[in-house]
């Protein structure tokens, strides 16, 4: 596999872009080697600048649920572009996309369009604070909600206290109001709520955690969060930036039958363009400026090309409800291939799967939370990643990311991937 051109571009990029990448996970730091520079992508495949083509299970980290460059989505964007790239004034498309989202998720009565998941979460939290007139929020260890200051936290040394910044450049005071609980651990939430509940504006959670590998909520966990937030007058925010329109057309909230007060969306709703949203109960969303006193704005929010891609993507998903069953089956087949390998080789593999999201952890502990996730042997993952790449299969360059399956992955391609998974050379110890 020749990668000369990627290497050359990486060298040049590093001169002008920190680490040569515009988002850290794109660097192959966790698996070794240099990142591939991508030239184009179509359907389930991506092609790098050296002309190598790979079966892609990163799918742009989620947006490409229809596969890359779906003709209808590309056409919609091209048509929109011809009419102008940005107006800074309201458009019909923004309204149509908002209506589509509201129709898909009944908990969302009103919503705002923004440009990234980070912005959506940051804004939802501001609204929750404005509405409840409380400052504290609770997040879960290992859940990711973008890179805004107050959310870039790790649990304090005496776990379950105020969080401490997890990045240089974040003042301690910015994270003072962020409390960290443990995913799937009701007692950790209960404890924080007993102590701080009446000052907590919101609990924010990834209903299916997909940024520490994939970790499913234990039965009753999300319902417990719904109940305890109501009990203390706090809001429940579902961060569905990954799960929205992926676990089903109605997202995780439909799958698990829980109605959050606020929801954040991103990735799929932009169909590959920079677009995200936050929304929820009308009474809460009416707090947003110009109706209310919570300020939130954006020069490019509701961008014409981005909303065109989003509308086309959601309409295709809405009109093909069978896609979600297909994605579930593909996800199950891949998960089964990992499990089979684990059993046949006595290899330590824990496989978590929800629809088209899955992750095989190299550990013998069931993965239910952050601590069990990080018990995974990342060197094992790195070796597996390199093997898959050699086999023409592009996986996330990190153990702690999901494997994303798209509608464009054919049954044959799934079978080919299952075979590669099962044939992974010998147990390496
Ligand atoms: C990707 C992601 C974000 C951040 O979205 P960006 O568009 O990268 O800013 C927030 N929350 C979750 C759950 C995500 O997966």
Short mmCIF file of C-alpha atoms and ligand atoms in Angstrom, two decimals:
data_model
loop_
_atom_site.label_atom_id
_atom_site.label_comp_id
_atom_site.label_asym_id
_atom_site.label_seq_id
_atom_site.Cartn_x
_atom_site.Cartn_y
_atom_site.Cartn_z
CA UNK A 1 0.00 0.00 0.00
CA UNK A 2 1.62 3.20 -1.21
CA UNK A 3 1.02 6.24 0.98
CA UNK A 4 3.72 8.62 -0.31
CA UNK A 5 1.34 11.42 -1.20
CA UNK A 6 -0.47 11.27 2.14
CA UNK A 7 2.88 11.41 3.89
CA UNK A 8 4.00 14.39 1.85
CA UNK A 9 0.77 16.30 2.52
CA UNK A 10 0.98 15.42 6.21
CA UNK A 11 4.49 16.87 6.38
CA UNK A 12 3.36 20.08 4.73
CA UNK A 13 0.17 20.31 6.79
CA UNK A 14 2.09 20.01 10.00
CA UNK A 15 3.89 23.23 9.10
CA UNK A 16 0.66 25.19 9.06
CA UNK A 17 -1.90 23.21 11.10
CA UNK A 18 -1.19 21.95 14.64
CA UNK A 19 -0.50 18.25 14.31
CA UNK A 20 -1.48 18.50 10.66
CA UNK A 21 -5.16 17.94 11.51
CA UNK A 22 -8.19 20.09 12.25
CA UNK A 23 -9.56 17.70 14.89
CA UNK A 24 -7.28 15.60 17.10
CA UNK A 25 -8.82 12.18 16.48
CA UNK A 26 -7.92 12.45 12.79
CA UNK A 27 -4.27 12.09 13.68
CA UNK A 28 -3.35 8.42 13.98
CA UNK A 29 -1.75 9.03 17.36
CA UNK A 30 -3.65 6.25 19.16
CA UNK A 31 -2.79 3.63 16.56
CA UNK A 32 0.57 4.79 15.23
CA UNK A 33 1.45 5.80 11.70
CA UNK A 34 0.42 8.84 9.70
CA UNK A 35 -3.12 9.82 8.77
CA UNK A 36 -4.37 9.18 5.27
CA UNK A 37 -5.34 12.25 3.30
CA UNK A 38 -8.64 11.65 1.59
CA UNK A 39 -9.29 12.66 -1.98
CA UNK A 40 -12.92 11.62 -2.39
CA UNK A 41 -15.60 9.32 -1.10
CA UNK A 42 -18.56 7.60 -2.68
CA UNK A 43 -21.10 5.32 -1.03
CA UNK A 44 -19.35 3.03 1.45
CA UNK A 45 -15.84 3.77 0.14
CA UNK A 46 -13.23 6.43 0.62
CA UNK A 47 -10.18 6.95 -1.58
CA UNK A 48 -6.96 8.55 -0.42
CA UNK A 49 -4.64 10.85 -2.35
CA UNK A 50 -2.45 7.88 -3.33
CA UNK A 51 -5.42 6.20 -4.98
CA UNK A 52 -6.01 3.53 -2.30
CA UNK A 53 -9.69 2.79 -1.78
CA UNK A 54 -11.05 1.57 1.55
CA UNK A 55 -14.34 0.31 2.84
CA UNK A 56 -15.18 3.06 5.32
CA UNK A 57 -16.49 2.48 8.84
CA UNK A 58 -15.78 5.99 10.08
CA UNK A 59 -18.40 7.59 7.84
CA UNK A 60 -17.22 11.08 8.75
CA UNK A 61 -17.80 10.13 12.41
CA UNK A 62 -21.51 9.76 11.89
CA UNK A 63 -22.99 12.10 9.31
CA UNK A 64 -22.66 9.71 6.37
CA UNK A 65 -25.52 7.37 7.32
CA UNK A 66 -26.57 7.23 3.67
CA UNK A 67 -23.00 6.64 2.59
CA UNK A 68 -20.85 9.33 1.03
CA UNK A 69 -22.00 11.70 -1.69
CA UNK A 70 -25.53 10.38 -1.99
CA UNK A 71 -26.66 11.69 -5.42
CA UNK A 72 -29.85 13.28 -4.08
CA UNK A 73 -27.99 15.06 -1.28
CA UNK A 74 -25.25 16.30 -3.60
CA UNK A 75 -27.81 17.51 -6.10
CA UNK A 76 -29.75 19.38 -3.40
CA UNK A 77 -26.57 21.13 -2.27
CA UNK A 78 -25.56 22.04 -5.82
CA UNK A 79 -28.97 23.52 -6.50
CA UNK A 80 -28.88 25.50 -3.27
CA UNK A 81 -25.38 26.81 -3.96
CA UNK A 82 -26.43 28.20 -7.33
CA UNK A 83 -28.87 30.48 -5.49
CA UNK A 84 -26.30 31.92 -3.12
CA UNK A 85 -24.26 30.61 -0.21
CA UNK A 86 -25.44 32.72 2.69
CA UNK A 87 -27.95 35.50 3.20
CA UNK A 88 -28.02 36.23 6.92
CA UNK A 89 -31.80 36.30 6.65
CA UNK A 90 -34.43 33.61 7.20
CA UNK A 91 -35.13 31.04 4.48
CA UNK A 92 -37.78 28.49 3.67
CA UNK A 93 -35.28 25.64 3.99
CA UNK A 94 -34.56 26.43 7.64
CA UNK A 95 -38.26 26.16 8.36
CA UNK A 96 -38.63 22.91 6.41
CA UNK A 97 -35.69 21.32 8.21
CA UNK A 98 -37.03 22.46 11.59
CA UNK A 99 -40.43 20.97 10.72
CA UNK A 100 -38.82 17.68 9.69
CA UNK A 101 -36.92 17.45 12.98
CA UNK A 102 -39.95 18.34 15.07
CA UNK A 103 -42.00 15.73 13.25
CA UNK A 104 -39.37 13.08 13.95
CA UNK A 105 -38.95 13.91 17.64
CA UNK A 106 -42.14 14.89 19.42
CA UNK A 107 -40.19 16.12 22.47
CA UNK A 108 -38.89 18.94 20.25
CA UNK A 109 -41.57 21.60 19.89
CA UNK A 110 -39.21 24.38 18.84
CA UNK A 111 -35.58 24.34 17.80
CA UNK A 112 -32.69 26.47 16.71
CA UNK A 113 -30.23 25.60 13.97
CA UNK A 114 -26.54 26.12 14.67
CA UNK A 115 -23.30 25.02 13.02
CA UNK A 116 -21.75 22.32 15.18
CA UNK A 117 -22.60 19.88 17.93
CA UNK A 118 -20.37 21.83 20.27
CA UNK A 119 -22.42 24.95 19.66
CA UNK A 120 -25.71 23.07 20.04
CA UNK A 121 -24.75 21.68 23.44
CA UNK A 122 -23.27 24.94 24.66
CA UNK A 123 -26.49 26.73 23.72
CA UNK A 124 -28.81 24.08 25.18
CA UNK A 125 -27.02 24.37 28.49
CA UNK A 126 -27.31 28.14 28.44
CA UNK A 127 -31.04 27.81 27.82
CA UNK A 128 -31.40 25.26 30.62
CA UNK A 129 -29.64 27.63 32.99
CA UNK A 130 -31.67 30.62 31.85
CA UNK A 131 -34.92 28.72 32.19
CA UNK A 132 -34.27 27.16 35.58
CA UNK A 133 -32.27 30.11 36.93
CA UNK A 134 -29.77 27.59 38.27
CA UNK A 135 -26.08 27.27 37.45
CA UNK A 136 -24.96 23.69 38.02
CA UNK A 137 -25.07 20.90 35.47
CA UNK A 138 -24.33 17.21 35.80
CA UNK A 139 -22.56 15.31 33.05
CA UNK A 140 -21.26 11.76 32.90
CA UNK A 141 -17.67 10.67 32.91
CA UNK A 142 -16.74 9.50 29.42
CA UNK A 143 -19.64 11.25 27.70
CA UNK A 144 -18.52 13.82 25.14
CA UNK A 145 -20.48 16.96 24.42
CA UNK A 146 -18.11 18.97 22.27
CA UNK A 147 -15.25 21.19 23.30
CA UNK A 148 -16.88 24.13 25.09
CA UNK A 149 -15.08 25.17 28.27
CA UNK A 150 -17.59 24.03 30.89
CA UNK A 151 -17.83 20.55 29.42
CA UNK A 152 -14.15 19.80 28.93
CA UNK A 153 -13.88 18.31 32.37
CA UNK A 154 -12.81 15.23 34.18
CA UNK A 155 -14.09 14.10 37.55
CA UNK A 156 -12.27 15.75 40.44
CA UNK A 157 -9.80 13.72 42.45
CA UNK A 158 -12.41 12.94 45.06
CA UNK A 159 -14.67 11.48 42.35
CA UNK A 160 -18.19 12.85 42.19
CA UNK A 161 -17.34 16.33 43.20
CA UNK A 162 -16.88 19.45 41.17
CA UNK A 163 -15.09 18.74 37.94
CA UNK A 164 -11.64 19.98 37.06
CA UNK A 165 -10.64 21.16 33.57
CA UNK A 166 -9.49 18.42 31.23
CA UNK A 167 -7.72 20.85 28.93
CA UNK A 168 -5.16 23.56 29.38
CA UNK A 169 -6.68 26.96 28.80
CA UNK A 170 -9.89 26.25 30.69
CA UNK A 171 -10.03 28.34 33.87
CA UNK A 172 -10.99 26.36 36.93
CA UNK A 173 -13.83 28.80 37.52
CA UNK A 174 -15.43 27.77 34.20
CA UNK A 175 -15.90 24.21 35.35
CA UNK A 176 -16.95 24.96 38.93
CA UNK A 177 -20.57 24.41 38.05
CA UNK A 178 -20.03 21.13 36.25
CA UNK A 179 -20.55 18.00 38.34
CA UNK A 180 -19.52 14.60 37.06
CA UNK A 181 -21.48 11.39 37.68
CA UNK A 182 -20.79 7.86 36.48
CA UNK A 183 -22.61 6.47 33.47
CA UNK A 184 -25.06 3.69 34.34
CA UNK A 185 -24.48 4.35 38.04
CA UNK A 186 -27.71 5.59 39.59
CA UNK A 187 -26.19 5.94 43.04
CA UNK A 188 -23.65 8.45 41.74
CA UNK A 189 -26.46 10.59 40.34
CA UNK A 190 -28.60 10.19 43.43
CA UNK A 191 -25.73 11.30 45.62
CA UNK A 192 -25.07 14.44 43.58
CA UNK A 193 -28.75 15.30 43.43
CA UNK A 194 -29.21 14.88 47.16
CA UNK A 195 -26.37 17.25 47.74
CA UNK A 196 -26.86 19.78 44.94
CA UNK A 197 -30.21 18.91 43.29
CA UNK A 198 -31.97 22.21 43.92
CA UNK A 199 -29.14 24.09 42.21
CA UNK A 200 -28.86 21.76 39.22
CA UNK A 201 -30.15 23.25 35.95
CA UNK A 202 -29.80 20.06 33.93
CA UNK A 203 -28.44 16.59 33.61
CA UNK A 204 -26.91 16.06 30.19
CA UNK A 205 -26.35 12.56 28.88
CA UNK A 206 -25.53 10.70 25.69
CA UNK A 207 -28.49 8.29 25.80
CA UNK A 208 -26.29 5.70 24.12
CA UNK A 209 -22.72 6.72 24.85
CA UNK A 210 -20.70 6.64 21.65
CA UNK A 211 -17.58 8.61 22.51
CA UNK A 212 -15.94 6.07 24.82
CA UNK A 213 -16.42 3.31 22.33
CA UNK A 214 -20.10 2.37 22.46
CA UNK A 215 -21.73 1.93 25.87
CA UNK A 216 -25.41 1.14 26.15
CA UNK A 217 -27.59 2.47 28.94
CA UNK A 218 -28.54 -0.26 31.41
CA UNK A 219 -32.29 -1.00 31.52
CA UNK A 220 -34.01 1.73 33.51
CA UNK A 221 -31.05 4.10 33.64
CA UNK A 222 -32.50 6.73 31.28
CA UNK A 223 -35.91 6.45 32.96
CA UNK A 224 -34.23 7.02 36.29
CA UNK A 225 -32.63 10.20 34.92
CA UNK A 226 -36.03 11.34 33.67
CA UNK A 227 -37.57 10.77 37.11
CA UNK A 228 -34.86 12.31 39.22
CA UNK A 229 -34.61 15.47 37.09
CA UNK A 230 -38.38 15.95 37.45
CA UNK A 231 -38.15 15.37 41.18
CA UNK A 232 -35.62 18.19 41.59
CA UNK A 233 -37.00 20.56 38.95
CA UNK A 234 -33.94 20.12 36.75
CA UNK A 235 -34.04 19.58 32.99
CA UNK A 236 -32.98 16.44 31.19
CA UNK A 237 -30.88 17.05 28.08
CA UNK A 238 -30.30 14.20 25.62
CA UNK A 239 -27.21 14.81 23.55
CA UNK A 240 -28.28 12.99 20.41
CA UNK A 241 -25.61 14.47 18.18
CA UNK A 242 -24.61 10.90 17.26
CA UNK A 243 -27.75 8.91 18.06
CA UNK A 244 -30.29 11.29 16.49
CA UNK A 245 -31.62 9.83 13.22
CA UNK A 246 -29.14 6.95 13.63
CA UNK A 247 -30.62 4.57 16.19
CA UNK A 248 -33.93 5.14 14.48
CA UNK A 249 -35.63 8.04 12.76
CA UNK A 250 -36.76 9.28 16.18
CA UNK A 251 -33.33 8.79 17.77
CA UNK A 252 -32.56 7.24 21.13
CA UNK A 253 -35.50 8.99 22.75
CA UNK A 254 -37.87 7.02 20.54
CA UNK A 255 -35.95 3.75 21.04
CA UNK A 256 -35.98 4.04 24.81
CA UNK A 257 -39.32 5.82 25.13
CA UNK A 258 -37.99 8.74 27.14
CA UNK A 259 -38.97 12.33 26.46
CA UNK A 260 -36.15 14.73 27.37
CA UNK A 261 -36.74 18.45 27.96
CA UNK A 262 -34.03 19.46 25.52
CA UNK A 263 -32.25 17.60 22.73
CA UNK A 264 -29.08 18.39 20.85
CA UNK A 265 -28.55 17.14 17.31
CA UNK A 266 -25.74 17.35 14.78
CA UNK A 267 -23.84 15.03 12.44
CA UNK A 268 -26.65 13.31 10.43
CA UNK A 269 -28.95 16.35 10.31
CA UNK A 270 -26.34 18.20 8.24
CA UNK A 271 -25.90 15.32 5.83
CA UNK A 272 -22.14 16.04 5.79
CA UNK A 273 -22.42 19.83 5.94
CA UNK A 274 -21.74 21.88 9.10
CA UNK A 275 -25.14 21.96 10.78
CA UNK A 276 -26.51 21.12 14.21
CA UNK A 277 -29.55 21.99 16.30
CA UNK A 278 -30.91 22.20 19.79
CA UNK A 279 -34.54 22.18 20.74
CA UNK A 280 -37.19 21.04 23.14
CA UNK A 281 -40.29 22.13 24.96
CA UNK A 282 -41.79 25.32 23.62
CA UNK A 283 -41.89 27.00 27.01
CA UNK A 284 -38.17 26.41 27.42
CA UNK A 285 -37.18 27.35 23.87
CA UNK A 286 -39.18 30.57 24.12
CA UNK A 287 -36.46 31.77 26.48
CA UNK A 288 -34.17 32.14 23.48
CA UNK A 289 -33.52 35.62 22.11
CA UNK A 290 -35.28 37.51 20.51
CA UNK A 291 -38.32 35.99 22.31
CA UNK A 292 -36.57 35.65 25.63
CA UNK A 293 -33.48 36.67 27.49
CA UNK A 294 -31.10 33.83 26.63
CA UNK A 295 -28.78 35.14 23.94
CA UNK A 296 -27.70 32.86 21.12
CA UNK A 297 -26.86 33.81 17.55
CA UNK A 298 -24.87 32.77 14.46
CA UNK A 299 -23.88 34.46 11.20
CA UNK A 300 -23.99 31.21 9.23
CA UNK A 301 -26.72 29.44 11.25
CA UNK A 302 -29.25 27.74 9.00
CA UNK A 303 -26.89 28.06 6.05
CA UNK A 304 -28.65 27.42 2.69
CA UNK A 305 -26.28 24.71 1.45
CA UNK A 306 -26.20 22.96 4.83
CA UNK A 307 -29.97 22.97 5.26
CA UNK A 308 -30.36 21.63 1.72
CA UNK A 309 -28.12 18.67 2.60
CA UNK A 310 -29.95 18.15 5.88
CA UNK A 311 -33.40 18.21 4.33
CA UNK A 312 -32.42 15.78 1.57
CA UNK A 313 -30.83 13.41 4.10
CA UNK A 314 -33.77 13.42 6.50
CA UNK A 315 -36.33 13.05 3.72
CA UNK A 316 -34.53 10.00 2.36
CA UNK A 317 -34.38 8.46 5.84
CA UNK A 318 -38.03 9.29 6.51
CA UNK A 319 -39.11 7.74 3.22
CA UNK A 320 -37.16 4.51 3.84
CA UNK A 321 -38.11 3.30 7.32
CA UNK A 322 -36.71 -0.12 6.32
CA UNK A 323 -33.20 1.33 6.40
CA UNK A 324 -33.10 1.19 10.18
CA UNK A 325 -33.88 -2.53 10.28
CA UNK A 326 -31.16 -3.10 7.70
CA UNK A 327 -28.67 -1.07 9.71
CA UNK A 328 -29.57 -3.04 12.85
CA UNK A 329 -28.97 -6.31 11.01
CA UNK A 330 -25.63 -5.15 9.63
CA UNK A 331 -24.59 -3.97 13.08
CA UNK A 332 -25.56 -7.32 14.56
CA UNK A 333 -23.65 -9.27 11.94
CA UNK A 334 -20.47 -7.31 12.58
CA UNK A 335 -20.90 -7.65 16.34
CA UNK A 336 -21.43 -11.38 15.90
CA UNK A 337 -18.20 -11.69 13.91
CA UNK A 338 -16.25 -10.11 16.77
CA UNK A 339 -17.99 -12.34 19.33
CA UNK A 340 -17.29 -15.44 17.28
CA UNK A 341 -13.61 -14.55 17.06
CA UNK A 342 -13.52 -13.92 20.79
CA UNK A 343 -15.06 -17.31 21.54
CA UNK A 344 -13.05 -19.30 19.03
CA UNK A 345 -9.72 -17.85 20.09
CA UNK A 346 -10.43 -17.37 23.77
CA UNK A 347 -9.71 -13.72 23.06
CA UNK A 348 -10.81 -11.03 25.46
CA UNK A 349 -13.43 -9.11 23.48
CA UNK A 350 -16.46 -7.25 24.77
CA UNK A 351 -18.80 -6.22 21.99
CA UNK A 352 -21.32 -3.43 22.47
CA UNK A 353 -23.74 -2.69 19.65
CA UNK A 354 -26.79 -0.50 19.16
CA UNK A 355 -28.12 -0.41 15.60
CA UNK A 356 -25.41 0.83 13.28
CA UNK A 357 -23.07 1.78 16.15
CA UNK A 358 -20.72 -0.80 17.54
CA UNK A 359 -17.44 -1.25 19.34
CA UNK A 360 -15.34 -4.28 20.28
CA UNK A 361 -13.33 -3.58 23.42
CA UNK A 362 -10.20 -5.61 24.09
CA UNK A 363 -10.96 -6.43 27.71
CA UNK A 364 -12.62 -9.18 29.72
CA UNK A 365 -14.72 -6.77 31.76
CA UNK A 366 -18.24 -6.01 30.55
CA UNK A 367 -18.11 -2.39 29.40
CA UNK A 368 -20.77 -0.37 31.19
CA UNK A 369 -19.01 2.89 31.94
CA UNK A 370 -15.83 4.88 31.49
CA UNK A 371 -13.66 2.86 33.87
CA UNK A 372 -14.51 -0.47 32.25
CA UNK A 373 -14.06 1.09 28.79
CA UNK A 374 -10.54 2.22 29.60
CA UNK A 375 -9.63 -1.25 30.85
CA UNK A 376 -9.37 -2.04 27.14
CA UNK A 377 -5.96 -2.95 25.73
CA UNK A 378 -5.43 -0.15 23.21
CA UNK A 379 -2.30 -1.83 21.80
CA UNK A 380 -4.48 -4.74 20.74
CA UNK A 381 -6.80 -2.32 19.05
CA UNK A 382 -3.91 -0.58 17.29
CA UNK A 383 -2.71 -3.92 15.86
CA UNK A 384 -6.23 -4.78 14.73
CA UNK A 385 -6.63 -1.33 13.15
CA UNK A 386 -3.44 -1.76 11.10
CA UNK A 387 -4.50 -5.24 10.00
CA UNK A 388 -7.89 -3.96 8.87
CA UNK A 389 -6.29 -1.06 6.99
CA UNK A 390 -4.04 -3.54 5.15
CA UNK A 391 -7.20 -5.48 4.32
CA UNK A 392 -8.68 -2.34 2.77
CA UNK A 393 -11.00 -1.51 5.67
CA UNK A 394 -10.86 1.90 7.28
CA UNK A 395 -11.76 1.80 10.99
CA UNK A 396 -11.65 4.63 13.51
CA UNK A 397 -8.02 5.27 14.49
CA UNK A 398 -8.91 4.87 18.17
CA UNK A 399 -10.35 2.17 20.40
CA UNK A 400 -12.71 4.70 21.91
CA UNK A 401 -14.73 5.51 18.83
CA UNK A 402 -17.70 3.75 17.35
CA UNK A 403 -17.68 1.73 14.17
CA UNK A 404 -20.30 3.46 11.98
CA UNK A 405 -22.30 1.45 9.46
CA UNK A 406 -24.15 3.15 6.62
CA UNK A 407 -27.04 2.33 4.35
CA UNK A 408 -24.52 2.12 1.50
CA UNK A 409 -22.64 -0.85 2.98
CA UNK A 410 -23.84 -3.80 0.92
CA UNK A 411 -24.51 -7.25 2.43
CA UNK A 412 -21.45 -8.51 0.54
CA UNK A 413 -19.29 -5.77 2.02
CA UNK A 414 -20.56 -6.58 5.49
CA UNK A 415 -19.74 -10.27 4.89
CA UNK A 416 -16.27 -9.35 3.65
CA UNK A 417 -15.73 -7.25 6.77
CA UNK A 418 -17.00 -10.05 9.04
CA UNK A 419 -14.54 -12.41 7.41
CA UNK A 420 -11.66 -9.99 7.95
CA UNK A 421 -12.71 -9.60 11.60
CA UNK A 422 -12.87 -13.36 12.15
CA UNK A 423 -9.59 -14.02 10.40
CA UNK A 424 -7.64 -11.45 12.38
CA UNK A 425 -4.25 -13.18 12.79
CA UNK A 426 -3.87 -15.13 16.01
CA UNK A 427 -4.25 -13.99 19.52
CA UNK A 428 -1.22 -11.78 19.97
CA UNK A 429 0.01 -12.82 23.45
C1 LIG B 1 -19.63 14.87 17.87
C2 LIG B 1 -20.36 15.15 19.14
C3 LIG B 1 -20.48 16.45 19.67
C4 LIG B 1 -19.75 17.62 19.09
O1 LIG B 1 -20.15 17.90 17.80
P1 LIG B 1 -19.16 18.76 16.85
O2 LIG B 1 -19.98 18.98 15.62
O3 LIG B 1 -17.95 17.93 16.65
O4 LIG B 1 -18.86 20.02 17.58
C5 LIG B 1 -21.27 16.63 20.78
N1 LIG B 1 -21.91 15.60 21.36
C6 LIG B 1 -21.80 14.34 20.89
C7 LIG B 1 -22.54 13.25 21.57
C8 LIG B 1 -21.00 14.08 19.79
O5 LIG B 1 -20.86 12.82 19.37
#
